[in-house]
Amino acid sequence: MFPTSRMISSALKTLISPQNHQLVRRAPVSGTAKGKAKLKSGQPLKRSTVRTKKAPSGDAPRGGRSRNEAIERVNRMVDSCLNAPTPVRYLTAKERLREAEREKLGLISKDRQREIDEAKARAKSGKGAAEGPVIMGTPGLDYITLGLVDKDAIPKYELTVEDGRRLAKEYSRFLMRRHRARQAAETTLLNLKKEAIAALPDHLRKAAMVPDFTPFPANRFMATLTPPIEGYIDKVREAAKQFAGKEKLR
Amino acid sequence: MRRSAAQYLVQPLLRSRRFSSSADAGVGGSSNSSSEKIVAAVLFERLPVVIPKIEPIVYAFQEFSFRWRQQYRRKYPDEVLGKGDARGKGDYKIDYVPAPRITEADKTNDKRSLQRALDRRLYLLLYGSTYGASDDNAVWHFPEKVYENEETLRLCAESALKSVIGGLNHTYFVGNAPMAHMVVEPKEDSQKPPSLKRFFFKSQVIGTSNLHIGKCKDFVWVTKDELMEYFPEQASFFNKMIIS
């Protein structure tokens, strides 16, 4: 019989051959291995200390507070984004029925309450004031202020489905008419070109029929919203050079 | 490939209706190049610099759809949305005042300047003596040159434009083939040539906003409507040739 583990001192444990070491691990009383080889009695268990990251209290309380505030603000922003309201609530038919029934019972949900309040506020204040044309796009660079559209010539409409359909029909009719006119004009252009080529004398016609594969010029100017400002590109280049200079200093 | 293209050209011509004045002269094609003169003219155009005006109905529909969609969009608070502006703009982005779309040239109606009708195409017209007219009267005409023995008609047109502008750096000729042709019938005057075929080549202004035009008494940059006024008798032809 081998001597029990309790009898063997820790210094001698390393001298024991691996074969014996396996047997030594078995608990003497219960006969099962209970990991006694690694633990020594009396040693504190490693998992008992819970280390948490506390904000160092050595900092002035000012610093800690601003950090809290920043965290608070971020949380507030996130919440307001997640619960952001829409001007008109989107409800399916089933939801609408349910809302109506709940109102009969007297239960009003938060969203519905908000809708009612908004409607009341609008009825009180907004009866006189009309909304005016909504600005689409960046202010200052939208179509109306730039003079691309006559403000007065825009037809009046409400935000209803029927009005939307009427507007859509007129829009489509107008654009289709323009498209067809453009197609017709392009066909006449092509026909004129064909005739011109046919009217050329033979040797010139052969030269004209050769397709021209030279690439398009790279600096062709694309039509933009406003014309280019004189001298602006030079300013931009100068400022860019200065900016690049700053980068190199670092 | 070439043969099929030639067949494609000839067949419609054989059964074509006469929708331009050149039909009878055009059918012959290869014959009698000695008695008629061929002139290469250039339709030199400046493309629009600014996008064209928008119709009210189009804008109304776009606005309607925008507002309709906005109804179902979440309203985010401004402090969240404003973050984009707060990020410091680099020094190289200077705030600018957008240039007006109606320039001074529009107000003074200065036809010689290229800044005039920025949302339309402008075409170059010269005032001087041409081959078709007699040398005494100056007429309004496109830059043109009589064809001598060059390689192709496009080279002839390019040299015509070069003589007017001084160089071909700022031009782009669209394709090797002419875009339209016009036959000038001879009048009773004995000086005039038997008949004159004018082939138009299309070329565009690239990369510059003012050009020096020489070798003529006067020049204008005109839009399509004004072009019609300069050529009252050929208005329908130019209506077809120029789209806008």
Coordinates of C-alpha atoms in Angstrom, one line a residue:
Chain A
M1 CA 0.0 0.0 0.0
F2 CA 1.3 3.5 -0.9
P3 CA 1.4 6.1 1.8
T4 CA -1.6 8.5 1.9
S5 CA -1.2 12.1 0.6
R6 CA -1.6 13.6 3.9
M7 CA 1.5 11.9 5.1
I8 CA 3.6 13.3 2.2
S9 CA 5.0 16.7 2.7
S10 CA 4.6 19.2 -0.2
A11 CA 8.4 19.2 -0.8
L12 CA 8.4 15.5 -1.5
K13 CA 5.4 15.7 -3.8
T14 CA 7.5 16.7 -6.7
L15 CA 9.7 13.7 -6.2
I16 CA 6.9 11.3 -6.6
S17 CA 6.7 9.7 -10.0
P18 CA 3.7 10.6 -12.1
Q19 CA 2.3 7.2 -11.7
N20 CA 2.1 7.6 -8.0
H21 CA 0.9 11.1 -8.4
Q22 CA -2.2 10.0 -10.0
L23 CA -2.9 7.7 -7.2
V24 CA -2.1 10.3 -4.6
R25 CA -4.8 12.5 -6.0
R26 CA -7.5 10.3 -4.8
A27 CA -9.2 11.4 -1.6
P28 CA -8.4 9.2 1.2
V29 CA -11.8 9.0 2.7
S30 CA -14.3 9.0 0.0
G31 CA -12.1 7.4 -2.6
T32 CA -12.9 10.1 -5.3
A33 CA -10.6 12.7 -6.7
K34 CA -11.5 16.1 -5.4
G35 CA -8.7 18.2 -6.8
K36 CA -6.7 18.0 -3.6
A37 CA -3.4 18.1 -5.5
K38 CA -3.6 21.7 -6.4
L39 CA -5.1 23.1 -3.3
K40 CA -3.4 23.3 0.0
S41 CA -5.4 23.6 3.1
G42 CA -5.6 27.0 4.6
Q43 CA -5.0 28.9 1.3
P44 CA -7.7 31.5 0.5
L45 CA -9.8 30.5 -2.5
K46 CA -8.9 32.5 -5.6
R47 CA -12.5 33.4 -6.5
S48 CA -13.5 35.1 -3.3
T49 CA -12.3 38.6 -4.2
V50 CA -14.5 40.4 -6.7
R51 CA -12.6 43.2 -8.4
T52 CA -14.9 46.0 -9.8
K53 CA -13.7 49.0 -11.7
K54 CA -14.7 51.9 -9.6
A55 CA -14.1 55.5 -10.7
P56 CA -11.1 56.5 -8.8
S57 CA -12.3 58.5 -5.9
G58 CA -9.0 60.4 -5.9
D59 CA -10.5 62.5 -8.8
A60 CA -12.3 65.6 -7.7
P61 CA -16.0 65.0 -7.5
R62 CA -16.4 67.6 -10.3
G63 CA -14.8 65.3 -12.8
G64 CA -16.9 62.4 -11.8
R65 CA -20.1 64.4 -12.0
S66 CA -19.5 65.6 -15.6
R67 CA -18.7 62.1 -16.7
N68 CA -22.0 61.0 -15.2
E69 CA -23.8 63.8 -16.9
A70 CA -22.3 62.9 -20.2
I71 CA -23.4 59.3 -19.7
E72 CA -26.8 60.6 -18.7
R73 CA -27.1 62.7 -21.8
V74 CA -26.1 59.9 -24.1
N75 CA -28.7 57.7 -22.5
R76 CA -31.3 60.3 -22.8
M77 CA -30.5 60.8 -26.5
V78 CA -30.7 57.1 -27.1
D79 CA -34.0 56.8 -25.4
S80 CA -35.5 59.8 -27.2
C81 CA -34.4 58.2 -30.5
L82 CA -35.8 54.9 -29.7
N83 CA -39.1 56.3 -28.6
A84 CA -39.2 59.1 -31.1
P85 CA -42.8 60.0 -32.2
T86 CA -44.0 60.2 -35.7
P87 CA -46.3 63.0 -36.8
V88 CA -49.0 60.6 -37.9
R89 CA -49.2 57.2 -36.2
Y90 CA -49.2 54.2 -38.5
L91 CA -52.0 51.8 -37.4
T92 CA -53.2 48.8 -39.2
A93 CA -57.0 48.2 -39.5
K94 CA -57.0 45.8 -36.6
E95 CA -55.1 48.2 -34.4
R96 CA -57.6 50.9 -35.2
L97 CA -60.5 48.8 -34.2
R98 CA -58.8 47.8 -31.0
E99 CA -58.1 51.5 -30.2
A100 CA -61.7 52.4 -30.8
E101 CA -63.0 49.6 -28.6
R102 CA -60.5 50.6 -25.9
E103 CA -61.7 54.2 -26.0
K104 CA -65.3 53.0 -25.5
L105 CA -64.1 51.2 -22.4
G106 CA -62.3 54.3 -21.3
L107 CA -58.7 53.1 -21.6
I108 CA -56.6 55.5 -23.7
S109 CA -53.0 54.6 -24.5
K110 CA -50.2 57.1 -24.2
D111 CA -49.8 57.5 -28.0
R112 CA -53.5 58.1 -28.4
Q113 CA -53.5 60.6 -25.6
R114 CA -50.6 62.4 -27.3
E115 CA -52.5 62.5 -30.6
I116 CA -55.6 64.0 -28.9
D117 CA -53.5 66.6 -27.2
E118 CA -51.7 67.6 -30.4
A119 CA -55.0 67.8 -32.3
K120 CA -56.4 70.1 -29.6
A121 CA -53.3 72.3 -29.6
R122 CA -53.4 72.6 -33.4
A123 CA -57.0 73.4 -33.4
K124 CA -56.5 76.2 -31.0
S125 CA -53.4 77.8 -32.5
G126 CA -53.2 76.6 -36.0
K127 CA -56.6 77.6 -37.3
G128 CA -55.4 80.9 -38.6
A129 CA -51.9 80.1 -39.6
A130 CA -51.4 78.1 -42.7
E131 CA -48.3 76.0 -43.0
G132 CA -46.7 77.5 -46.1
P133 CA -44.6 75.5 -48.5
V134 CA -42.3 73.0 -46.7
I135 CA -38.7 73.5 -47.4
M136 CA -37.2 70.4 -49.0
G137 CA -33.5 70.0 -48.8
T138 CA -30.8 72.3 -47.3
P139 CA -32.2 75.8 -46.5
G140 CA -30.8 78.3 -48.9
L141 CA -30.0 75.8 -51.6
D142 CA -33.5 74.5 -52.3
Y143 CA -35.4 75.0 -55.5
I144 CA -37.7 77.7 -54.4
T145 CA -35.2 80.2 -53.1
L146 CA -32.9 79.6 -56.0
G147 CA -35.7 80.6 -58.4
L148 CA -36.0 77.2 -60.2
V149 CA -39.7 77.1 -59.5
D150 CA -42.3 79.8 -59.3
K151 CA -43.7 79.7 -55.9
D152 CA -47.1 80.9 -57.0
A153 CA -47.5 78.6 -59.9
I154 CA -47.4 75.5 -57.6
P155 CA -51.0 74.1 -57.4
K156 CA -52.5 74.0 -54.0
Y157 CA -53.2 70.6 -52.5
E158 CA -54.1 68.9 -49.2
L159 CA -52.3 65.9 -47.8
T160 CA -55.0 63.4 -48.8
V161 CA -55.0 60.3 -50.8
E162 CA -57.3 61.7 -53.6
D163 CA -55.2 64.8 -54.0
G164 CA -52.2 62.7 -54.1
R165 CA -53.6 60.6 -56.9
R166 CA -54.6 63.7 -58.8
L167 CA -51.2 65.2 -58.5
A168 CA -49.6 61.9 -59.5
K169 CA -51.7 61.6 -62.6
E170 CA -50.8 65.1 -63.7
Y171 CA -47.2 64.6 -63.0
S172 CA -47.1 61.4 -64.9
R173 CA -49.0 62.9 -67.9
F174 CA -46.6 65.9 -68.1
L175 CA -43.5 63.9 -67.8
M176 CA -44.7 61.3 -70.4
R177 CA -45.5 64.1 -72.8
R178 CA -42.0 65.5 -72.4
H179 CA -40.4 62.1 -72.8
R180 CA -42.3 61.3 -76.0
A181 CA -41.4 64.7 -77.4
R182 CA -37.8 64.1 -76.6
Q183 CA -37.8 60.6 -78.2
A184 CA -39.4 62.1 -81.3
A185 CA -36.8 64.8 -81.5
E186 CA -34.0 62.3 -81.2
T187 CA -35.4 60.2 -83.9
T188 CA -35.5 63.1 -86.3
L189 CA -31.9 63.9 -85.3
L190 CA -30.9 60.4 -86.2
N191 CA -32.8 60.5 -89.5
L192 CA -31.1 63.8 -90.4
K193 CA -27.8 62.2 -89.7
K194 CA -28.5 59.2 -91.9
E195 CA -29.5 61.5 -94.7
A196 CA -26.4 63.6 -94.3
I197 CA -24.2 60.6 -94.4
A198 CA -26.0 59.3 -97.5
A199 CA -25.5 62.6 -99.2
L200 CA -21.8 62.5 -98.9
P201 CA -19.6 61.6 -101.8
D202 CA -18.2 58.1 -101.6
H203 CA -14.8 58.5 -100.2
L204 CA -16.0 61.0 -97.6
R205 CA -18.8 58.7 -96.7
K206 CA -16.4 55.9 -95.9
A207 CA -14.5 58.1 -93.7
A208 CA -17.6 59.3 -92.0
M209 CA -18.8 55.7 -91.3
V210 CA -15.7 54.9 -89.2
P211 CA -16.8 55.0 -85.6
D212 CA -14.9 57.4 -83.4
F213 CA -13.5 55.6 -80.4
T214 CA -11.4 58.4 -78.9
P215 CA -12.4 58.7 -75.2
F216 CA -14.7 61.6 -74.1
P217 CA -12.9 64.6 -72.7
A218 CA -12.4 64.1 -69.0
N219 CA -13.1 67.7 -68.0
R220 CA -16.5 68.0 -69.4
F221 CA -18.5 70.2 -67.1
M222 CA -21.7 68.7 -65.7
A223 CA -24.6 71.0 -65.2
T224 CA -25.0 71.9 -61.5
L225 CA -27.5 73.7 -59.3
T226 CA -25.7 77.0 -59.3
P227 CA -23.0 78.2 -61.6
P228 CA -19.4 78.0 -60.6
I229 CA -18.1 80.9 -58.5
E230 CA -15.1 82.7 -59.9
G231 CA -11.9 82.2 -58.0
Y232 CA -13.4 79.7 -55.6
I233 CA -11.3 76.8 -56.7
D234 CA -8.2 78.8 -56.0
K235 CA -9.3 79.6 -52.5
V236 CA -10.0 75.9 -51.9
R237 CA -6.7 74.8 -53.2
E238 CA -4.8 77.3 -51.0
A239 CA -6.7 76.3 -48.0
A240 CA -6.1 72.7 -48.7
K241 CA -2.4 73.3 -49.0
Q242 CA -2.3 75.1 -45.7
F243 CA -4.3 72.2 -44.1
A244 CA -1.8 69.7 -45.5
G245 CA 1.0 71.8 -44.2
K246 CA -0.4 71.7 -40.7
E247 CA -0.6 67.9 -40.8
K248 CA 3.0 67.6 -41.7
L249 CA 4.1 69.7 -38.7
R250 CA 2.6 67.2 -36.3
Chain B
M1 CA -20.2 45.4 -91.3
R2 CA -19.8 48.3 -93.5
R3 CA -21.8 46.8 -96.3
S4 CA -24.7 46.1 -94.1
A5 CA -24.6 49.7 -92.8
A6 CA -24.5 51.1 -96.3
Q7 CA -27.5 48.9 -97.3
Y8 CA -29.3 50.1 -94.2
L9 CA -28.7 53.7 -95.3
V10 CA -29.6 53.3 -98.9
Q11 CA -32.8 51.3 -98.6
P12 CA -34.7 53.8 -96.5
L13 CA -33.5 56.6 -98.8
L14 CA -34.9 54.8 -101.8
R15 CA -38.4 54.8 -100.3
S16 CA -38.0 57.9 -98.2
R17 CA -40.5 60.7 -98.0
R18 CA -39.2 64.2 -98.7
F19 CA -39.0 65.7 -95.3
S20 CA -36.0 67.9 -96.1
S21 CA -35.1 69.9 -99.1
S22 CA -32.2 67.7 -99.9
A23 CA -34.0 64.6 -101.0
D24 CA -33.5 64.9 -104.7
A25 CA -29.9 65.9 -104.3
G26 CA -29.3 63.2 -101.7
V27 CA -30.3 60.2 -103.8
G28 CA -27.5 60.6 -106.2
G29 CA -24.8 60.6 -103.6
S30 CA -21.7 59.6 -105.3
S31 CA -22.0 61.5 -108.6
N32 CA -20.9 64.9 -109.8
S33 CA -18.6 66.2 -107.0
S34 CA -17.0 68.6 -109.4
S35 CA -20.0 70.8 -110.1
E36 CA -21.2 71.1 -106.5
K37 CA -19.3 72.4 -103.7
I38 CA -19.2 70.8 -100.3
V39 CA -19.0 72.9 -97.3
A40 CA -18.3 71.7 -93.8
A41 CA -20.0 73.8 -91.2
V42 CA -19.7 73.5 -87.4
L43 CA -22.5 73.8 -84.9
F44 CA -20.4 74.9 -82.0
E45 CA -22.5 74.6 -78.8
R46 CA -21.9 75.3 -75.1
L47 CA -23.8 72.9 -73.0
P48 CA -25.9 74.2 -70.1
V49 CA -24.1 75.1 -66.9
V50 CA -27.0 75.0 -64.6
I51 CA -29.9 72.6 -64.3
P52 CA -33.0 73.7 -66.2
K53 CA -36.1 75.1 -64.6
I54 CA -38.6 72.8 -62.9
E55 CA -42.2 72.8 -63.8
P56 CA -44.6 73.6 -60.9
I57 CA -46.6 70.4 -61.3
V58 CA -43.4 68.3 -61.0
Y59 CA -42.3 70.2 -57.9
A60 CA -45.8 70.0 -56.4
F61 CA -45.8 66.2 -56.7
Q62 CA -42.3 65.9 -55.3
E63 CA -43.3 68.1 -52.4
F64 CA -46.4 66.1 -51.8
S65 CA -44.6 62.8 -51.7
F66 CA -41.9 64.3 -49.5
R67 CA -44.5 65.5 -47.0
W68 CA -46.4 62.3 -47.1
R69 CA -43.3 60.3 -46.3
Q70 CA -42.4 62.7 -43.5
Q71 CA -45.7 62.0 -41.8
Y72 CA -44.5 58.5 -41.0
R73 CA -41.0 59.4 -40.1
R74 CA -39.8 59.6 -36.6
K75 CA -39.1 63.0 -35.3
Y76 CA -35.7 62.8 -33.7
P77 CA -34.7 65.5 -31.2
D78 CA -32.5 68.3 -32.5
E79 CA -29.6 67.6 -30.2
V80 CA -29.2 64.2 -31.9
L81 CA -29.6 65.6 -35.4
G82 CA -27.3 68.5 -34.9
K83 CA -24.2 66.4 -34.3
G84 CA -23.4 66.5 -38.0
D85 CA -22.8 70.3 -38.0
A86 CA -20.9 70.3 -34.8
R87 CA -18.1 68.3 -36.2
G88 CA -15.5 70.9 -37.1
K89 CA -15.3 71.6 -40.8
G90 CA -11.8 71.4 -42.1
D91 CA -10.2 74.7 -43.0
Y92 CA -10.5 73.9 -46.7
K93 CA -14.3 74.1 -46.7
I94 CA -15.0 77.7 -46.8
D95 CA -18.6 78.9 -46.5
Y96 CA -19.7 80.3 -49.7
V97 CA -22.6 82.3 -51.1
P98 CA -23.9 80.4 -54.2
A99 CA -23.5 82.4 -57.4
P100 CA -26.8 83.6 -58.9
R101 CA -28.2 81.6 -61.8
I102 CA -29.1 84.8 -63.7
T103 CA -25.9 86.4 -64.5
E104 CA -25.1 90.0 -65.4
A105 CA -24.8 89.0 -69.0
D106 CA -28.5 87.9 -68.8
K107 CA -29.5 91.3 -67.5
T108 CA -27.6 93.3 -70.1
N109 CA -28.5 90.7 -72.7
D110 CA -24.9 90.6 -73.9
K111 CA -25.0 88.2 -76.7
R112 CA -21.3 87.9 -77.1
S113 CA -20.7 86.4 -73.6
L114 CA -20.9 82.8 -72.8
Q115 CA -22.4 83.4 -69.4
R116 CA -25.8 84.3 -70.8
A117 CA -28.4 81.7 -70.7
L118 CA -26.8 79.2 -68.3
D119 CA -29.6 76.7 -68.3
R120 CA -29.8 76.4 -72.1
R121 CA -27.4 75.5 -74.9
L122 CA -25.7 78.4 -76.7
Y123 CA -24.7 78.1 -80.4
L124 CA -22.0 80.2 -82.1
L125 CA -23.0 82.3 -85.1
L126 CA -20.6 84.4 -87.1
Y127 CA -21.3 87.5 -89.2
G128 CA -19.2 87.8 -92.2
S129 CA -18.8 86.7 -95.8
T130 CA -19.3 83.1 -96.7
Y131 CA -18.9 81.0 -99.8
G132 CA -22.6 80.7 -100.5
A133 CA -23.3 84.4 -100.4
S134 CA -21.5 86.9 -102.5
D135 CA -18.5 88.6 -100.9
D136 CA -20.1 91.9 -100.4
N137 CA -23.0 91.1 -98.2
A138 CA -22.1 89.7 -94.8
V139 CA -24.6 87.2 -93.5
W140 CA -25.0 85.4 -90.3
H141 CA -23.7 81.9 -90.7
F142 CA -22.0 79.1 -88.9
P143 CA -18.3 78.7 -88.9
E144 CA -17.6 76.8 -92.2
K145 CA -15.0 76.0 -94.8
V146 CA -15.2 74.7 -98.3
Y147 CA -13.9 71.2 -98.7
E148 CA -10.7 70.8 -100.6
N149 CA -8.7 67.7 -100.6
E150 CA -8.4 66.8 -97.0
E151 CA -8.8 63.3 -95.7
T152 CA -12.2 63.6 -94.1
L153 CA -14.9 66.2 -93.8
R154 CA -14.4 66.3 -90.1
L155 CA -10.8 67.5 -90.5
C156 CA -12.2 70.2 -92.8
A157 CA -14.7 71.2 -90.1
E158 CA -12.0 71.2 -87.4
S159 CA -9.8 73.5 -89.5
A160 CA -12.8 75.8 -90.0
L161 CA -13.3 76.0 -86.2
K162 CA -9.6 76.4 -85.6
S163 CA -9.4 79.4 -87.9
V164 CA -12.2 81.0 -85.9
I165 CA -11.1 80.2 -82.4
G166 CA -7.4 79.7 -82.7
G167 CA -7.0 76.2 -81.4
L168 CA -8.8 73.0 -80.8
N169 CA -8.0 72.7 -77.1
H170 CA -11.4 73.6 -75.9
T171 CA -13.5 71.7 -78.4
Y172 CA -14.8 68.2 -78.6
F173 CA -16.1 67.0 -81.9
V174 CA -18.9 64.5 -81.5
G175 CA -18.2 61.6 -83.9
N176 CA -16.8 61.4 -87.4
A177 CA -20.0 61.9 -89.2
P178 CA -22.0 65.0 -89.9
M179 CA -25.2 65.4 -88.1
A180 CA -27.3 67.0 -90.8
H181 CA -26.9 68.6 -94.2
M182 CA -28.5 71.4 -96.1
V183 CA -28.6 72.0 -99.8
V184 CA -28.5 75.6 -100.9
E185 CA -30.2 75.9 -104.2
P186 CA -28.6 78.3 -106.6
K187 CA -30.4 81.5 -107.3
E188 CA -30.5 83.2 -110.7
D189 CA -27.3 85.1 -110.1
S190 CA -24.6 83.8 -112.4
Q191 CA -21.9 84.3 -109.8
K192 CA -23.4 81.7 -107.5
P193 CA -22.1 78.2 -107.6
P194 CA -24.5 75.5 -109.1
S195 CA -25.4 74.1 -105.7
L196 CA -24.0 74.0 -102.3
K197 CA -24.2 71.2 -99.8
R198 CA -23.5 72.2 -96.3
F199 CA -22.8 69.5 -93.8
F200 CA -23.1 70.3 -90.2
F201 CA -20.7 68.9 -87.6
K202 CA -21.5 69.0 -84.0
S203 CA -18.9 70.1 -81.5
Q204 CA -19.0 71.3 -77.9
V205 CA -17.2 73.8 -75.7
I206 CA -15.0 72.0 -73.1
G207 CA -13.3 73.5 -70.1
T208 CA -13.5 77.2 -70.6
S209 CA -15.9 79.9 -70.0
N210 CA -14.8 82.5 -72.5
L211 CA -13.4 82.1 -76.0
H212 CA -11.9 84.6 -78.2
I213 CA -13.6 84.6 -81.6
G214 CA -11.7 86.0 -84.5
K215 CA -11.8 86.3 -88.3
C216 CA -15.3 87.7 -88.6
K217 CA -17.0 91.0 -88.3
D218 CA -19.3 90.0 -85.5
F219 CA -20.3 86.9 -83.5
V220 CA -23.0 85.9 -81.2
W221 CA -23.8 83.1 -78.9
V222 CA -27.5 82.4 -79.2
T223 CA -30.1 80.1 -77.8
K224 CA -32.3 78.1 -80.1
D225 CA -35.2 80.6 -80.2
E226 CA -32.9 83.4 -81.1
L227 CA -31.3 81.2 -83.8
M228 CA -34.7 80.9 -85.4
E229 CA -34.8 84.7 -85.7
Y230 CA -31.5 84.8 -87.4
F231 CA -32.6 82.3 -90.1
P232 CA -36.2 82.9 -90.8
E233 CA -36.4 80.9 -94.0
Q234 CA -34.7 77.8 -92.8
A235 CA -36.4 77.8 -89.4
S236 CA -38.1 74.5 -89.8
F237 CA -34.9 72.8 -90.7
F238 CA -33.1 74.2 -87.7
N239 CA -36.0 73.2 -85.6
K240 CA -35.4 69.6 -86.5
M241 CA -31.6 69.9 -86.2
I242 CA -31.4 71.4 -82.8
I243 CA -33.4 70.0 -80.0
S244 CA -33.2 72.6 -77.4

